[in-house]
Short mmCIF file of C-alpha atoms in Angstrom, two decimals:
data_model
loop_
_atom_site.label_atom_id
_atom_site.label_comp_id
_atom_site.label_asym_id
_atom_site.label_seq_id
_atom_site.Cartn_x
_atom_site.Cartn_y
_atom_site.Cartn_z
CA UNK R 1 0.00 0.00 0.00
CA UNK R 2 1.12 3.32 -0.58
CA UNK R 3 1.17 4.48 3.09
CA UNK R 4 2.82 3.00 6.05
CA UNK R 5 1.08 -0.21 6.72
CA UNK R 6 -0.69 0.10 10.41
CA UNK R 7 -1.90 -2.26 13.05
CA UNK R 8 -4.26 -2.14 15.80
CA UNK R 9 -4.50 -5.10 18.79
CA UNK R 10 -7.50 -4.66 21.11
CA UNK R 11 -6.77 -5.98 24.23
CA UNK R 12 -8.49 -5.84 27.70
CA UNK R 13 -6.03 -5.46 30.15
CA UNK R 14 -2.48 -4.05 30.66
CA UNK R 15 -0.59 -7.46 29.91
CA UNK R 16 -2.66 -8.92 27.57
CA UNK R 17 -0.58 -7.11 25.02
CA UNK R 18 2.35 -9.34 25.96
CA UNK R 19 1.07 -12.33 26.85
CA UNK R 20 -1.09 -12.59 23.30
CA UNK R 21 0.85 -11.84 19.87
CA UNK R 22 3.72 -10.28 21.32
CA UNK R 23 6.36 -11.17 19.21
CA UNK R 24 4.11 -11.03 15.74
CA UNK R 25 3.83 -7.39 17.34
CA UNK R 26 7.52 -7.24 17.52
CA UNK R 27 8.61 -8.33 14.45
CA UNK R 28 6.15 -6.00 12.59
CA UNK R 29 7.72 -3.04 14.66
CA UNK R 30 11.32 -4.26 13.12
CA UNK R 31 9.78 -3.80 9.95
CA UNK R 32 8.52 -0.86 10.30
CA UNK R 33 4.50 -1.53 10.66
CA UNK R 34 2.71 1.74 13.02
CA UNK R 35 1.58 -0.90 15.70
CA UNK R 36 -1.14 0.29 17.89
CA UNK R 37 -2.30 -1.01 21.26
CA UNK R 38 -5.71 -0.48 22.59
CA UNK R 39 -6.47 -1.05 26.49
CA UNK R 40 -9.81 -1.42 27.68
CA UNK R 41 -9.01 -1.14 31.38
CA UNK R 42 -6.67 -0.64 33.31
CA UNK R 43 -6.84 -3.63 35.30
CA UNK R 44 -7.92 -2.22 38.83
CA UNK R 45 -9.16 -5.75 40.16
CA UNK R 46 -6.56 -7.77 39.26
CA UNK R 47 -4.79 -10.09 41.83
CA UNK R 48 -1.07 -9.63 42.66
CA UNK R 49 0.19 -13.08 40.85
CA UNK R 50 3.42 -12.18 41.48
CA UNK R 51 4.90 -13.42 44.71
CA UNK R 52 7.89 -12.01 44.31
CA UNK R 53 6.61 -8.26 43.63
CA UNK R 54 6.44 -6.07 46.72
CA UNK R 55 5.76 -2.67 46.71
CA UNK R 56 5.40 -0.65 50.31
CA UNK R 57 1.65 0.19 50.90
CA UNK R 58 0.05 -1.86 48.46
CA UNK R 59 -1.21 -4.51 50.36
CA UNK R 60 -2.95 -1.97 52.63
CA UNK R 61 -3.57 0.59 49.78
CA UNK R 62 -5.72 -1.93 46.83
CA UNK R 63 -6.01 1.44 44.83
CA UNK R 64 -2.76 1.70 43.84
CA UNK R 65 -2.89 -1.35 41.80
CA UNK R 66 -3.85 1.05 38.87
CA UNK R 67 -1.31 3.07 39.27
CA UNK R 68 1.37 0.35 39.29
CA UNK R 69 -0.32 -1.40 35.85
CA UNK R 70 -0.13 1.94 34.32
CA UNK R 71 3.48 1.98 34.91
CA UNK R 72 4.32 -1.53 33.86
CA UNK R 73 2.00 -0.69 30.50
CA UNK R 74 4.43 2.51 30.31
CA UNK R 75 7.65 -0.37 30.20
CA UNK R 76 6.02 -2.66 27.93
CA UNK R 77 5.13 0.24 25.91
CA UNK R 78 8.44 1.12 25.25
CA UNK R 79 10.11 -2.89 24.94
CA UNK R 80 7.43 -3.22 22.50
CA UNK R 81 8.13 -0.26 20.34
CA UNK R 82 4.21 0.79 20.32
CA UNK R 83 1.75 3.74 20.52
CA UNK R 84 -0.80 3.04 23.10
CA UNK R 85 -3.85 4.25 24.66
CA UNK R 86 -6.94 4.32 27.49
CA UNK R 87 -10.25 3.36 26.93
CA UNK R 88 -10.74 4.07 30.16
CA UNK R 89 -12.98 1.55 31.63
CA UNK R 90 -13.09 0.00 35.05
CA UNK R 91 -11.82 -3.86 35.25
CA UNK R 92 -14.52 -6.20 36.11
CA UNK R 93 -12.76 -8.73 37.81
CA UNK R 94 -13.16 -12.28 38.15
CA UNK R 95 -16.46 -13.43 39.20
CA UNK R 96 -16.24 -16.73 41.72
CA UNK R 97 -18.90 -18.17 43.26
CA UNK R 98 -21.52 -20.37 42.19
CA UNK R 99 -23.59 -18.74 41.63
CA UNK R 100 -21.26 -16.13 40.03
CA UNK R 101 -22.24 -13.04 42.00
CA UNK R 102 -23.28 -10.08 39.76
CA UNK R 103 -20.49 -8.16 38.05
CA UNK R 104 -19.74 -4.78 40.01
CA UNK R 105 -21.58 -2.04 39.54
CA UNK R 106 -19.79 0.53 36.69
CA UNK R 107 -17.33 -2.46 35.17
CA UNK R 108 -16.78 -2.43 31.48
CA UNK R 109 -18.53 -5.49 31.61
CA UNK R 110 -21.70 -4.01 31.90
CA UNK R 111 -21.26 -1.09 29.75
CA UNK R 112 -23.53 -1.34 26.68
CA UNK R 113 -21.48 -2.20 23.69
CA UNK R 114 -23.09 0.67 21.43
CA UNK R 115 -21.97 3.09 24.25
CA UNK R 116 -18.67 0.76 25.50
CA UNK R 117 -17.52 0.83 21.15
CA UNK R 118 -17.52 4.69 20.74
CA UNK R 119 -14.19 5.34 21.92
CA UNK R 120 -12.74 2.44 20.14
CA UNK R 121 -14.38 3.67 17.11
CA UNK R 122 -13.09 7.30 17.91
CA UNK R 123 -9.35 5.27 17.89
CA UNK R 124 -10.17 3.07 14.77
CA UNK R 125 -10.53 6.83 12.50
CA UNK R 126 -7.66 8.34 14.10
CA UNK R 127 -4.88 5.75 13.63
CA UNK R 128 -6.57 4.30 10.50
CA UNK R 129 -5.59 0.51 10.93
CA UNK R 130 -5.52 -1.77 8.04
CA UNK R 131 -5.10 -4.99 10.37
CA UNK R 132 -7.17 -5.40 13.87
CA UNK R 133 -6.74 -8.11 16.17
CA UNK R 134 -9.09 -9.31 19.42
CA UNK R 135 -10.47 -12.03 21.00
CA UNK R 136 -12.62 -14.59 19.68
CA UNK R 137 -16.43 -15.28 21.31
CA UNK R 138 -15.51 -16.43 24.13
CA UNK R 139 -12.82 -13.97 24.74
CA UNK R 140 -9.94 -16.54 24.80
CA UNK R 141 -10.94 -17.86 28.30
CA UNK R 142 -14.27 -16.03 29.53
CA UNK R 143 -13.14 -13.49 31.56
CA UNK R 144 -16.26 -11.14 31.29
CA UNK R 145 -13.84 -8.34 30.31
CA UNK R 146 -12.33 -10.16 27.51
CA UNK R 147 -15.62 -10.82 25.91
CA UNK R 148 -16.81 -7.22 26.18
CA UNK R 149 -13.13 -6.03 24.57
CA UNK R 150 -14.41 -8.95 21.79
CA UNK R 151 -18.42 -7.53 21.11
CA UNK R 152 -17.07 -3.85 20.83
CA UNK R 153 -14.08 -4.67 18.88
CA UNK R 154 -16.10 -6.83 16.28
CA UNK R 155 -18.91 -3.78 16.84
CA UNK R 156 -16.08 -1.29 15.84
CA UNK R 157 -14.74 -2.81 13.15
CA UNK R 158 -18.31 -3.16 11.51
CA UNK R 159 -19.39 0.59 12.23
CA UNK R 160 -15.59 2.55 11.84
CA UNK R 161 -16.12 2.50 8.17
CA UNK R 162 -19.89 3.14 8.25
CA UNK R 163 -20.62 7.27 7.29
CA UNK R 164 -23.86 7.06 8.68
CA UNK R 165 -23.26 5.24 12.56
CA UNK R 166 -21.64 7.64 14.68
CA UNK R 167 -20.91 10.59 12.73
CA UNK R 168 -19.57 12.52 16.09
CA UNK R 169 -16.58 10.44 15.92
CA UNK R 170 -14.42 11.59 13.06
CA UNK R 171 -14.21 10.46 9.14
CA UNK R 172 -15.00 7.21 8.23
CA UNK R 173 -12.01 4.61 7.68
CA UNK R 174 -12.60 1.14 6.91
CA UNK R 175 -9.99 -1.53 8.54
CA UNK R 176 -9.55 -3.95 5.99
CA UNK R 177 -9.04 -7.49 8.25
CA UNK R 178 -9.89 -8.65 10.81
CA UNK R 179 -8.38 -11.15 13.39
CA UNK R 180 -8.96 -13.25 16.38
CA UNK R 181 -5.93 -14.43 18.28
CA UNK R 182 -5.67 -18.83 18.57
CA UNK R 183 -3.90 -20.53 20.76
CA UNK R 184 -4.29 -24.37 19.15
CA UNK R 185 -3.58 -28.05 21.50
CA UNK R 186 -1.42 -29.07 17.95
CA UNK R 187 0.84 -26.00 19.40
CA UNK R 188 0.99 -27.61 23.28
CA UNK R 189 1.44 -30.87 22.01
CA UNK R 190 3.94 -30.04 19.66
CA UNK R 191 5.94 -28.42 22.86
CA UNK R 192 5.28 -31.25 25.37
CA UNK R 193 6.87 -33.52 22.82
CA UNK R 194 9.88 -31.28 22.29
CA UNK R 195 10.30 -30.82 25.70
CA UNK R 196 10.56 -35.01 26.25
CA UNK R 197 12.77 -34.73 22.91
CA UNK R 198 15.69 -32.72 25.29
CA UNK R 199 15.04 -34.59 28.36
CA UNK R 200 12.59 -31.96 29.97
CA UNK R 201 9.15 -32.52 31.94
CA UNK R 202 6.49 -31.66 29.21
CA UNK R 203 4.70 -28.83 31.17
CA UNK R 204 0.96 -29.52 28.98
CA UNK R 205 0.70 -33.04 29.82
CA UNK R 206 -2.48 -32.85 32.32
CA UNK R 207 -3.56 -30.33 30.36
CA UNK R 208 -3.99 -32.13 27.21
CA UNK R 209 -5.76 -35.00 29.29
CA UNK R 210 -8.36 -32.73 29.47
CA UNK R 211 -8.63 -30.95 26.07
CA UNK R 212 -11.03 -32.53 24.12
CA UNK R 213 -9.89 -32.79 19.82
CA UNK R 214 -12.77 -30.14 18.39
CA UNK R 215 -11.82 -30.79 14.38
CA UNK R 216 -13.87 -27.64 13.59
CA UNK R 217 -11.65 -25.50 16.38
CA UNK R 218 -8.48 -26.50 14.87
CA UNK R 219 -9.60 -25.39 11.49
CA UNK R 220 -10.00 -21.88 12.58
CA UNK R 221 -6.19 -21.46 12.76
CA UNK R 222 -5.89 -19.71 9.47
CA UNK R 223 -2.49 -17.90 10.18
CA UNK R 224 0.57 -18.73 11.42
CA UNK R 225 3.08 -15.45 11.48
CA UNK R 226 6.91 -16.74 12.14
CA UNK R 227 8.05 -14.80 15.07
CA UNK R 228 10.43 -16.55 16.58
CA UNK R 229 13.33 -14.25 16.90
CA UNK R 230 11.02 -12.15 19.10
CA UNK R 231 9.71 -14.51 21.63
CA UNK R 232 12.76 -12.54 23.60
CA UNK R 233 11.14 -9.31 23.24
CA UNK R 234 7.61 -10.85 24.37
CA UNK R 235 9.20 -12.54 27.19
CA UNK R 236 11.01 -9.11 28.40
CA UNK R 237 7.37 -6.99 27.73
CA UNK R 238 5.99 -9.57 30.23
CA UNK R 239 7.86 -9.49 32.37
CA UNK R 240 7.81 -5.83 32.59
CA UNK R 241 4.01 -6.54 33.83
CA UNK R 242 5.88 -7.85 37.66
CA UNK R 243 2.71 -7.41 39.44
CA UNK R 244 1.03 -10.39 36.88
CA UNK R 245 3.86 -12.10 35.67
CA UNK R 246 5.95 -14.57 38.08
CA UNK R 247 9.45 -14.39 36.58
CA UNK R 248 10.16 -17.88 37.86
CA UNK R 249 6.70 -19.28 36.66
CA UNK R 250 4.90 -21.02 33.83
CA UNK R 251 5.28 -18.41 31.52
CA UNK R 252 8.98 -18.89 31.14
CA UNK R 253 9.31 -22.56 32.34
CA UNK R 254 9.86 -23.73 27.97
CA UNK R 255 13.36 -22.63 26.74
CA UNK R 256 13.24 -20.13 23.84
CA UNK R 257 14.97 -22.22 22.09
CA UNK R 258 12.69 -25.42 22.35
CA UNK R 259 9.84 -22.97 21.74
CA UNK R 260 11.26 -21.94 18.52
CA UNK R 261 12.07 -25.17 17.33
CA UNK R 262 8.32 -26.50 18.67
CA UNK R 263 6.22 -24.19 17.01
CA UNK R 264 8.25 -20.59 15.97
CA UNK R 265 4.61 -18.91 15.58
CA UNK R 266 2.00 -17.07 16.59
CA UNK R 267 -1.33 -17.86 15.33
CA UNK R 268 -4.77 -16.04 14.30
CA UNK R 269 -7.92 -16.76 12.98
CA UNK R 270 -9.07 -14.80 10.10
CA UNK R 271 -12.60 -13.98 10.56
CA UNK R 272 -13.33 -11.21 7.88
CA UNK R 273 -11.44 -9.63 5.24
CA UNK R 274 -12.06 -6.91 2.38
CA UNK R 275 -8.93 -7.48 0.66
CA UNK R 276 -8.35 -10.69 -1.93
CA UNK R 277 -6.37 -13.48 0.07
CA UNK R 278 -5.28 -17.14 0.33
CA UNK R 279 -5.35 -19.31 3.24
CA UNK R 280 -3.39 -20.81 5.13
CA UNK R 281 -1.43 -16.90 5.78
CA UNK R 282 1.87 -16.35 7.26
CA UNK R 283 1.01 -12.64 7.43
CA UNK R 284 -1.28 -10.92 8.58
CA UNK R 285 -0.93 -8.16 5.90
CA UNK R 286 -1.43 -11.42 2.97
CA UNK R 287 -2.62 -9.41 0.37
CA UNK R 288 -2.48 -5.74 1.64
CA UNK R 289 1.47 -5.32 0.85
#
């Protein structure tokens, strides 16, 4: 295309960013693609998962858990190489319970999605995307916040273009694709079995018990970006995220190198596209360059 080439991920917290498509995000910084983070909150209710993090007061002081995710966003910001903004919206936590007790009163989850898209829309005719990325239907995992970042971002992308819906909100401009982010068992097994391959405890071995083979799941992986020589740059924006992100945990517990040799990729579904393309992709600009 004849301008730079630009791409927008919707995500619903700060850390999301880097623990989803982190190193596709990287790699298309290298190469010069405007890359464009969207946060729906700012994370106010999340846990401390960290055990490792201290910081004096906050124990006693909840509150400043949006201050401190504001300030790891700033670092991961700048490992990533992105812009970034705010929608401004209040975390909704994790319902437990069963019953799930109601969602609290103000959250993003309960914001109606006409009202909850505008500012994404707003963002979406600013910056201009070509590419967006979100979460599928069920948000990934069903967090109720990642399922309300999914219905506005789908919402968005369907009404950014659209002269007639929202009018307040600047000039019409049409992203051309759309993506969900995929996270597929061929890519656990694939590790577990590398990780047995170097003498290693496979770390997806109960997991996989459990996960059910859905044929029609699998064949919504439509794109597979090779990333590999960023899963370093990922690992580093997580890890900027300390009061989420155990340095000693899960998340790092698979070598970069097995990783790479397992399955070098990050993976998306292609859900809608205005521009002629083949599948499978290895790009999520296939047929916009």
């Amino acid at each position: 295309m004849a301008d730079k080439l630009r791409l927008m991920h919707v995500h619903a917290h700060p850390d999301d960013e880097s623990s989803k498509g982190a190193a596709s995000t990287a790699k298309y910084v290298a190469e010069g693609v405007d890359v464009h983070v969207v946060t729906c909150t700012g994370g106010e209710r999340g846990s401390i998962l960290n055990p490792s993090f201290e910081h004096p007061g906050i124990l006693e002081n909840p509150e400043l858990i949006g201050e401190i995710r504001r300030e790891e966003m700033d670092r991961a910001r700048e490992i990533l190489g992105i812009k970034q903004d705010w929608l401004g919206f209040v975390d909704s936590g994790w319902p437990e319970g069963d019953p799930l007790p109601p969602l609290p009163e103000g959250c993003f989850g309960l914001v109606p999605v006409e009202e909850a898209a505008k500012p994404l829309i707003a963002l979406m005719r600013s910056f201009r995307p070509h590419v967006v990325t979100t979460y599928d239907e069920n948000g990934g995992y069903p967090h109720p916040d990642h399922i309300m970042c999914h219905k506005i971002s789908v919402h968005a992308f369907e009404k950014a273009g659209d002269a007639d819906a929202y009018p307040e909100l600047g000039e019409p401009w049409q992203p051309q694709k759309l993506y969900y982010h995929r996270w597929s068992r061929a890519r656990f097994e694939a590790i577990d079995a590398a990780m047995e391959r170097h003498g290693l405890e496979p770390p997806y071995k109960d997991r996989l018990k459990d996960w059910t083979f859905d044929p029609e799941d699998a064949k919504r992986l439509t794109t597979r970006v090779p990333c590999s020589d960023y899963f370093g740059v990922a690992d580093d924006a997580l890890r900027a995220h300390a009061t989420q992100i155990d340095p000693d945990g899960h998340w790092f517990a698979i070598p970069q190198q097995i990783r790479a040799e397992a399955w070098p990729t990050e993976d998306y579904e292609l859900v809608t596209s205005h521009v002629e393309t083949s599948l499978p992709e290895d790009d999520l600009f296939a047929g916009l360059r």
